[in-house]
CSV table of C-alpha atoms in Angstrom, one decimal:
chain,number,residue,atom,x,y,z
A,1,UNK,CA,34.1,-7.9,41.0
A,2,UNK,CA,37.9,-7.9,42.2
A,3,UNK,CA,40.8,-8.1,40.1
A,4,UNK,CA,42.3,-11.1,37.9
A,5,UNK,CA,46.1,-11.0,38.6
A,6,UNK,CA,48.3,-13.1,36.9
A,7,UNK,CA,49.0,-15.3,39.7
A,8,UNK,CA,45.2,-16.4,39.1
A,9,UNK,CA,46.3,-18.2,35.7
A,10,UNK,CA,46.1,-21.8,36.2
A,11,UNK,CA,45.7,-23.6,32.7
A,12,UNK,CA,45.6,-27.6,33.1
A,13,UNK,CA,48.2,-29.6,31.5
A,14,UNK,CA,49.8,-29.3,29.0
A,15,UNK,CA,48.2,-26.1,28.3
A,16,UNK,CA,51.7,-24.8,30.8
A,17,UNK,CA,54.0,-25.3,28.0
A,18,UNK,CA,54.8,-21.6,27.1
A,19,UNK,CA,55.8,-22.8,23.5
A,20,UNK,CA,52.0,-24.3,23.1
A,21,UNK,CA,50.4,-20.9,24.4
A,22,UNK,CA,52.4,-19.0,22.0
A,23,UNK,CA,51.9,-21.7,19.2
A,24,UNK,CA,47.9,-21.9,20.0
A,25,UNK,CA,47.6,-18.1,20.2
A,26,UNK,CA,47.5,-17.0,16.6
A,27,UNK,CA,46.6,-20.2,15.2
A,28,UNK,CA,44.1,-21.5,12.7
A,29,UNK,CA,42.9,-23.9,15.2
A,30,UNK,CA,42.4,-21.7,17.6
A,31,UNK,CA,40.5,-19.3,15.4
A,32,UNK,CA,38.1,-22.3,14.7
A,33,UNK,CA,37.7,-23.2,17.8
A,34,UNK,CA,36.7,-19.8,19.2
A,35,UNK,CA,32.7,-19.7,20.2
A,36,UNK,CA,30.9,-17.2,18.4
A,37,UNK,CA,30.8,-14.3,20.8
A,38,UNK,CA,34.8,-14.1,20.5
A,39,UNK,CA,34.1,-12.5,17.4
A,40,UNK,CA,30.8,-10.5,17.7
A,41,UNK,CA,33.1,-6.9,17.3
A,42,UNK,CA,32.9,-7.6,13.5
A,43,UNK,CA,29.0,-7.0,13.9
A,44,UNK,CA,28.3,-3.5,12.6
A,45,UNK,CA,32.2,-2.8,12.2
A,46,UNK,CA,32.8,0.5,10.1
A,47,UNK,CA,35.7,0.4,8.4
A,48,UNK,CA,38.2,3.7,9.2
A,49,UNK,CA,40.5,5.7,7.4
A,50,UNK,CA,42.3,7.7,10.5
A,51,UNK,CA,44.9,10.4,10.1
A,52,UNK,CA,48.5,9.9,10.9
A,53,UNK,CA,49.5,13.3,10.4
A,54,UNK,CA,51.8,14.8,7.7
A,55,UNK,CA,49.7,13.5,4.9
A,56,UNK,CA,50.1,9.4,6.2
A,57,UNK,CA,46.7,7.6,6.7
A,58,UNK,CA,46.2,4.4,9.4
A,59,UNK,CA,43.2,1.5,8.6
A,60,UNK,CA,41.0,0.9,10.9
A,61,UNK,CA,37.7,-0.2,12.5
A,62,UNK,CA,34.6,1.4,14.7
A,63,UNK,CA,32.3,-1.0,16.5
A,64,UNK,CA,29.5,0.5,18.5
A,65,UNK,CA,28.4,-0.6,21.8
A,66,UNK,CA,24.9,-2.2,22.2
A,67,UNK,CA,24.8,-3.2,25.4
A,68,UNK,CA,23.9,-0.4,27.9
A,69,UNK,CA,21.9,2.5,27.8
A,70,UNK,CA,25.3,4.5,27.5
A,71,UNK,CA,29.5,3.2,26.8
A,72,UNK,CA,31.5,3.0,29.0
A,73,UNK,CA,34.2,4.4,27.3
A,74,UNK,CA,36.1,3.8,24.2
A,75,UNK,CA,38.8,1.0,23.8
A,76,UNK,CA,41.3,1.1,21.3
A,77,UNK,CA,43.4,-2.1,20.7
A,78,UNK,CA,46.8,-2.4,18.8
A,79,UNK,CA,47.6,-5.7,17.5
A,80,UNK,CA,51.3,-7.0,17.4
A,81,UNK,CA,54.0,-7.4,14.6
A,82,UNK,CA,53.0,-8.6,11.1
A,83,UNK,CA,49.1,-9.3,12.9
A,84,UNK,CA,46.2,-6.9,12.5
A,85,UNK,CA,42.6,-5.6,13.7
A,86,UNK,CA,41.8,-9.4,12.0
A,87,UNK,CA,44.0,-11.0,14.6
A,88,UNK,CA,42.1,-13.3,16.7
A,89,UNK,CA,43.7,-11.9,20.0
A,90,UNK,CA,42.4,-8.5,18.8
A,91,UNK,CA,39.0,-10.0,17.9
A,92,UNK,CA,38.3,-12.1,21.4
A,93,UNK,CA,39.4,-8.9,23.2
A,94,UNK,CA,37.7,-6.4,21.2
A,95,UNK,CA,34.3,-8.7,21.6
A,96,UNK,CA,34.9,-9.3,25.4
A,97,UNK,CA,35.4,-5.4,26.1
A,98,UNK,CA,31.9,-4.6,23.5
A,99,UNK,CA,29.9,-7.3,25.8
A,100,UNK,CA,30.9,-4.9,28.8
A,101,UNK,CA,29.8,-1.9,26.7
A,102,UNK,CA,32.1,-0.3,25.8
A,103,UNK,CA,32.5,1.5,21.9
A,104,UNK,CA,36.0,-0.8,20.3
A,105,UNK,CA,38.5,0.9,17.9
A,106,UNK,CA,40.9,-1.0,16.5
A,107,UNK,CA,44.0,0.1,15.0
A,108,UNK,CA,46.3,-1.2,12.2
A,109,UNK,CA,50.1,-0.3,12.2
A,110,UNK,CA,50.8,1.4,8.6
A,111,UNK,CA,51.8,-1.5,6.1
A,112,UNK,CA,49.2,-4.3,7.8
A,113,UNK,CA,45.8,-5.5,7.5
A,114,UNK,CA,46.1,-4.9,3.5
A,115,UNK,CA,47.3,-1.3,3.9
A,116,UNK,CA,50.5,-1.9,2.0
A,117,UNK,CA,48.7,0.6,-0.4
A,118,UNK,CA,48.1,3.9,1.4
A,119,UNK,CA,51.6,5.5,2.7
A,120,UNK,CA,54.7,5.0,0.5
A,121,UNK,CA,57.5,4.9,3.0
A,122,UNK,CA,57.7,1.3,4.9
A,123,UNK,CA,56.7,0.2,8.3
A,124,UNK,CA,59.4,0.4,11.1
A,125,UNK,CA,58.6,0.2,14.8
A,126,UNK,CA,59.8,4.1,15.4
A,127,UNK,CA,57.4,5.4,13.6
A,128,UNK,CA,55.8,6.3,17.0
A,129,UNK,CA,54.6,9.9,16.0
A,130,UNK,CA,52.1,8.8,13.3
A,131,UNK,CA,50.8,6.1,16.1
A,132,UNK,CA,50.2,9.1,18.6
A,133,UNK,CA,48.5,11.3,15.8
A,134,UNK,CA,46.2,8.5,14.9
A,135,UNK,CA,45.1,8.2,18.6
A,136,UNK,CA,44.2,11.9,18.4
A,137,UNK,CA,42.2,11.8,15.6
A,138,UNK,CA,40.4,8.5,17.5
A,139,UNK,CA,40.0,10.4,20.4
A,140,UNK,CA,38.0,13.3,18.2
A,141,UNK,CA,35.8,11.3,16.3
A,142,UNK,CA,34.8,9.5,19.2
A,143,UNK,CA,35.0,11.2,22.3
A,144,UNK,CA,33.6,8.3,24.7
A,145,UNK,CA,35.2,8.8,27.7
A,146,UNK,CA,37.3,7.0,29.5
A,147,UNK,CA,39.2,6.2,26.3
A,148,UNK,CA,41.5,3.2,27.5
A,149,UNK,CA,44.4,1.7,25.4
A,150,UNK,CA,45.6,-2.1,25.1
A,151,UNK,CA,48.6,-3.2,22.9
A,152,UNK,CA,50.0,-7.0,22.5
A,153,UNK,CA,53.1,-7.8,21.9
A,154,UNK,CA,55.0,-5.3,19.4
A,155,UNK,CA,51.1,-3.6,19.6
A,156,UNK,CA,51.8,-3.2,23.8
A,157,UNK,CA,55.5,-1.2,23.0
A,158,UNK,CA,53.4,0.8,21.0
A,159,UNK,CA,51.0,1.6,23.4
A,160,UNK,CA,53.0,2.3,26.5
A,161,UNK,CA,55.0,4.8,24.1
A,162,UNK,CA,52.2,6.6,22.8
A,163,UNK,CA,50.8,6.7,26.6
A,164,UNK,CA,53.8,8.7,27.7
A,165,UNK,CA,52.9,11.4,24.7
A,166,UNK,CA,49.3,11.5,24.8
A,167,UNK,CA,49.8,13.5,28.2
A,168,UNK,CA,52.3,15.8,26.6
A,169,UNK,CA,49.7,16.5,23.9
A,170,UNK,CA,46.2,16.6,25.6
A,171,UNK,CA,44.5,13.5,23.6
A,172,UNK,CA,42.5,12.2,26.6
A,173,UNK,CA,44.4,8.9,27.3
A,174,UNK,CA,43.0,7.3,30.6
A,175,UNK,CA,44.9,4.2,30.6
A,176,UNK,CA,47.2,1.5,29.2
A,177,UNK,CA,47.6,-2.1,29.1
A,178,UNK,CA,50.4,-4.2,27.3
A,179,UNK,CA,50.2,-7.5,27.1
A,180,UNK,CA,53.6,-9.3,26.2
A,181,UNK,CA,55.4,-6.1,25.3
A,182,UNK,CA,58.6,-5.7,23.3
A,183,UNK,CA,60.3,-4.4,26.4
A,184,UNK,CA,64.5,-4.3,25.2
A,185,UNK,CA,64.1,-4.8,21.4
A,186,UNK,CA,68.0,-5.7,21.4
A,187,UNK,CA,67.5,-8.4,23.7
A,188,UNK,CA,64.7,-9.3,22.5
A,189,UNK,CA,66.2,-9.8,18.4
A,190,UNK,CA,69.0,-11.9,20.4
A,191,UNK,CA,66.5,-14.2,22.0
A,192,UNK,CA,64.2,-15.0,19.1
A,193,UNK,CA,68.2,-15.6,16.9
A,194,UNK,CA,69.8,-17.8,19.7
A,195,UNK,CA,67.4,-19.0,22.7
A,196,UNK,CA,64.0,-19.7,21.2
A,197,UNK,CA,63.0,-22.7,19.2
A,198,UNK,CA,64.0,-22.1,15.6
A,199,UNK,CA,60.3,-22.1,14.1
A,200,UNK,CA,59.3,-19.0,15.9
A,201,UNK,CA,61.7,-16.8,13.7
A,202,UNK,CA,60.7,-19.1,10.7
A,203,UNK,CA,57.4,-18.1,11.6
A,204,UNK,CA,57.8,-14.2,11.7
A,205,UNK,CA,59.9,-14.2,8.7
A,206,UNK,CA,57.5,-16.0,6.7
A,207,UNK,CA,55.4,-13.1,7.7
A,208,UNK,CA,57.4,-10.6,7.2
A,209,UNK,CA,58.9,-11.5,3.9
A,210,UNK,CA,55.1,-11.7,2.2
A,211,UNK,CA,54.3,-8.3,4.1
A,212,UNK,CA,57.5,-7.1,2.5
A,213,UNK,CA,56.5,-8.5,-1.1
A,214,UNK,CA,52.9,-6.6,-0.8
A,215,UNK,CA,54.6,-3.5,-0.3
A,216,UNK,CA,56.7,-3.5,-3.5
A,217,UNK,CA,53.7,-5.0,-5.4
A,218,UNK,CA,51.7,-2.0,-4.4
A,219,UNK,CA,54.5,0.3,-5.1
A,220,UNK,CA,56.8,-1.1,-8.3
A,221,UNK,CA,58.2,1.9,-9.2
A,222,UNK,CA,60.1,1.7,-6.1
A,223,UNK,CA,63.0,-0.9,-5.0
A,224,UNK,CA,62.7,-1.1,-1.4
A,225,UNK,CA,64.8,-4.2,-1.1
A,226,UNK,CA,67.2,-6.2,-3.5
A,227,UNK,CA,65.8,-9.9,-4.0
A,228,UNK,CA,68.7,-11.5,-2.0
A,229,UNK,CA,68.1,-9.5,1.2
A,230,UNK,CA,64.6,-11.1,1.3
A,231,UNK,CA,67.1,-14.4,2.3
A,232,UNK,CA,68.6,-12.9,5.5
A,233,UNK,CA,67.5,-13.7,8.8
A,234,UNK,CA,65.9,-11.6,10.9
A,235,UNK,CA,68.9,-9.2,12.2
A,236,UNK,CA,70.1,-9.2,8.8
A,237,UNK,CA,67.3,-7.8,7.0
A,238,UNK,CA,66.5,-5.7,9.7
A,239,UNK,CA,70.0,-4.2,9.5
A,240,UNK,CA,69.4,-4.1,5.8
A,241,UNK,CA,66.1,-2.0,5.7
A,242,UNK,CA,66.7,0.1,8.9
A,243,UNK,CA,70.2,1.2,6.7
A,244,UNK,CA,68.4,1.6,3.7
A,245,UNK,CA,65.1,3.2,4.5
A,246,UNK,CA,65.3,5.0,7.7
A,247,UNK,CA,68.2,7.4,9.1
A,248,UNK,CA,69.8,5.8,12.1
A,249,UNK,CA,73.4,4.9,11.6
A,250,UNK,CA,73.3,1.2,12.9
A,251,UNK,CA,70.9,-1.5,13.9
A,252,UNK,CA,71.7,-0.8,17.4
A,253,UNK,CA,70.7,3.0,17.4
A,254,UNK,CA,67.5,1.8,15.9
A,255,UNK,CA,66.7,-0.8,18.1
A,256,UNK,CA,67.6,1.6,21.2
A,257,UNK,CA,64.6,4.1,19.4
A,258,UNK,CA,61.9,2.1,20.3
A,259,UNK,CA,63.3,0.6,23.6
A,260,UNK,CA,61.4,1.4,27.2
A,261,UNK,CA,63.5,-0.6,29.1
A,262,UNK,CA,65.4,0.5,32.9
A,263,UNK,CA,63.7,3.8,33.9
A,264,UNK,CA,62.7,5.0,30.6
A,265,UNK,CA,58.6,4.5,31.8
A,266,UNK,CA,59.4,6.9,34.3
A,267,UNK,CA,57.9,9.5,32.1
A,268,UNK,CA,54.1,7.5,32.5
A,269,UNK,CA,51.5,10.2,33.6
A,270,UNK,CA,48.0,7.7,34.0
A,271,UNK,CA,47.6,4.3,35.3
A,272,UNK,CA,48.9,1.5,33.8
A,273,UNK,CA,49.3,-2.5,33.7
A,274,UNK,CA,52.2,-4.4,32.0
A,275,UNK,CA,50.9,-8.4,32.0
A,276,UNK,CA,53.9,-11.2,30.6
A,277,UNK,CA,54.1,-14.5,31.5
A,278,UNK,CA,57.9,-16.2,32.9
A,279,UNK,CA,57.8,-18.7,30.4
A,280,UNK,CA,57.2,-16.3,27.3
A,281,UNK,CA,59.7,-17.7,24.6
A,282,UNK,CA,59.7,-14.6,22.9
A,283,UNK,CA,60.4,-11.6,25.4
A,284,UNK,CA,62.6,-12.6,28.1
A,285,UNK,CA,61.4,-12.3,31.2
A,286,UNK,CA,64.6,-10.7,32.5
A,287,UNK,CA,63.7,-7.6,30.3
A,288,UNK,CA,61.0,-7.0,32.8
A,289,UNK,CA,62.6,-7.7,36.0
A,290,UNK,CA,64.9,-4.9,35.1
A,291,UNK,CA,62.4,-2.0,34.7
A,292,UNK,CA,62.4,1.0,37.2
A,293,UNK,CA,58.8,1.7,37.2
A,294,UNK,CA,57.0,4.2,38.8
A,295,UNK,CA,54.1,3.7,41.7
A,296,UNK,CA,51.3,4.0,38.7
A,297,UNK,CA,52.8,1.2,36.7
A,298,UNK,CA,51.6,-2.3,37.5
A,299,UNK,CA,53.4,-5.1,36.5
A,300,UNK,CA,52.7,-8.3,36.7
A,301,UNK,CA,53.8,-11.5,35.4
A,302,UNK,CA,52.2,-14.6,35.5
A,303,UNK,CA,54.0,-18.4,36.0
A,304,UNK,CA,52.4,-19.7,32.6
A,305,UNK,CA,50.8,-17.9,29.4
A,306,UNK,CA,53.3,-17.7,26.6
A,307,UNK,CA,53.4,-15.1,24.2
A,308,UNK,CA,51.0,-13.4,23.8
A,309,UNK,CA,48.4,-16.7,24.9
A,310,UNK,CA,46.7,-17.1,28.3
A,311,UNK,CA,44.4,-19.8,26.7
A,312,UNK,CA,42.4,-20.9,29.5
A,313,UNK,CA,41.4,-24.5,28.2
A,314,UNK,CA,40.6,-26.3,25.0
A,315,UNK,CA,37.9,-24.2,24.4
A,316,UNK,CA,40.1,-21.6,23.5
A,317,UNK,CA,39.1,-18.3,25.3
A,318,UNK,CA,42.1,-16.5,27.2
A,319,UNK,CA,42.5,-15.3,30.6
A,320,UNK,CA,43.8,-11.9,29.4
A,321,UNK,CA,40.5,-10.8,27.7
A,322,UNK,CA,38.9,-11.4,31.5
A,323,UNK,CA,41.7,-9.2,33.0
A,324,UNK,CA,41.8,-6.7,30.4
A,325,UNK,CA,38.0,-5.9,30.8
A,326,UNK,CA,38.6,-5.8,34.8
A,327,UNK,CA,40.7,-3.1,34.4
A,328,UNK,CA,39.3,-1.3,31.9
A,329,UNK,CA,35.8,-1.1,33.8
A,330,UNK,CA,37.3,0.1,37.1
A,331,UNK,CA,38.8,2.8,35.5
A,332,UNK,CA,35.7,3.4,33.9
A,333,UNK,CA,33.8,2.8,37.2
A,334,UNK,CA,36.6,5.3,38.7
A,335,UNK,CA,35.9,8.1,36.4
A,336,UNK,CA,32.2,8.0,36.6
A,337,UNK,CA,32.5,8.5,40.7
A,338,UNK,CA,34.6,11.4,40.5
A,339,UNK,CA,33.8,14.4,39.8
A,340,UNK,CA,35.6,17.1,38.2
A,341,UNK,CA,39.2,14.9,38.5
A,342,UNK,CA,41.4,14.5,35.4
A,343,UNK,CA,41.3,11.1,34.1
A,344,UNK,CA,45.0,10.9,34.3
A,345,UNK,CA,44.4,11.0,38.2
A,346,UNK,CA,42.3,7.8,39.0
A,347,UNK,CA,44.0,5.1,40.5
A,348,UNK,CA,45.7,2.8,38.8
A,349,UNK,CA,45.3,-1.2,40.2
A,350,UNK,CA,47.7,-1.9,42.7
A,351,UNK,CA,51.1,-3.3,41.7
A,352,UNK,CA,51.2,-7.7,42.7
């Protein structure tokens, strides 16, 4: 079966309206409207305590293969800001990839899915190293191989990250796929604030701001923010937090921290795919035209798809579950006809 590339995405009107594919993604409708098999990878689930390393523990969940005789690897998933292994993005593409065979992990970020309990300190997006120590631990209690990685949004700067360590530290990392990712977080603060339509920032805040409120609740003897902050906008209560709770000396530094933008993917050892869409309201596209990418980094954005969406028609399924498993299962396919080559060395798709 060849390759989906994003040029392939054709969505009848008006499913082309970026700001309905991002709006549709995460919806309530949408999740009501999914058909049954989107969500068959919370069949059997086991739910997973993970370690982080240095005492922090990450939720998440197992689901077992049924399909073939043997998996075809393991796929772990990382869901985006403020979502979780619950998100229905997560679910379609966790159930899509478990059709195909293959074993599904999927990880929660500290501080979501209902995890506000477990590790004191809060969420922020460089906490990279506990991320990378989870993936170890995966990789150990499950050593399916080819282990493949896929991240949306926030979830996909995560993953490309932790793909550029999991070489340096021998956790068994065949390949990555981010769909939507955070690419320049600076620019990317600026455009939700002053390009996109106001109720996407109303949306993450109102997200945020309850995540925020679970945390204290689960931890009153601490004050991890004064009252009024909770009444900033975005950039100011990230300022606010990143000052208060983490030691980088300005918003800026810490927005730089979790950045791969220009050549900082340069550092990729195995195959992988970066998918966006041009009309994404959320990550400018321009984040991605910029990158300096090496020859085993794909990239490849599509005309339509939103954030995060790809929603093929009114029935709800998405394009990128469809391209996700094509990838995944050549690299599988790729490993099982060589023998005796690292997994870091099969070939990546090639670049469109």
């Amino acid at each position: 079966m060849s390759l989906l590339y994003g040029k392939d995405f054709r969505p009848p009107w008006p499913l082309r309206s970026g700001h309905i594919q991002t709006m549709l993604s995460s919806s309530g409708v949408r999740r009501l409207l999914l058909p049954r098999a989107a969500k068959t990878v919370l069949q059997g689930a086991e739910p997973v305590v993970v370690d982080g390393g240095g005492g922090v523990r990450l939720t998440g969940a197992y689901t077992a293969q049924k399909t073939l005789p043997q998996s075809r690897g393991l796929a772990v998933l990382f869901h985006g800001w403020e979502g979780s292994v619950d998100s229905t993005y997560v679910l379609q593409t966790g159930s899509r990839l478990l059709a195909d065979g293959w074993d599904i992990f999927r990880l929660n970020f500290r501080d979501h899915g209902d995890s506000h309990g477990l590790n004191e300190a809060l969420f922020h997006s460089c906490r990279l190293d506990e991320v990378v120590h989870a993936l170890g631990d995966i990789a150990r209690r499950y050593p399916a191989r080819p282990m493949a990685l896929a991240g949306f949004s926030l979830g996909g700067n995560f993953a490309l990250r932790a793909a550029m360590q999991t070489s340096l530290l021998g956790i068994p990392l065949s390949y990555v796929l981010a769909v939507c990712p955070i690419i320049d977080p600076g620019a990317g603060l600026f455009a939700l604030e002053e390009s996109a339509p106001w109720f996407y920032q109303a949306y993450f805040m109102r997200k945020w701001r309850h995540s925020l409120l679970a945390k204290q609740r689960a931890f009153p003897e601490h004050q991890f923010f004064e009252m009024s902050e909770l009444k900033q906008h975005l950039r100011g209560l990230t300022e606010s937090l990143v000052l208060r709770h983490t030691d980088f000396k300005s918003l800026q530094q810490y927005l730089d921290g979790y950045s791969v933008a220009g050549d900082a993917m340069q550092a990729m050892q195995i195959p992988a795919t970066i998918l966006t869409s041009r009309d994404d309201p959320v990550i400018p596209v321009g984040s991605f035209e910029k990158l300096e990418l090496p020859p085993n980094i794909e990239l490849d954005i599509a005309e339509y798809g939103g954030h995060c969406g790809f929603i093929r028609d009114w029935g709800m399924t998405s394009f990128s579950d469809d391209y996700i498993a094509g990838r995944f299962n050549a690299i599988a396919d790729a490993e099982s006809s060589i023998d005796g080559v690292a997994p870091a060395q099969a070939s990546a798709p090639t670049a469109r």
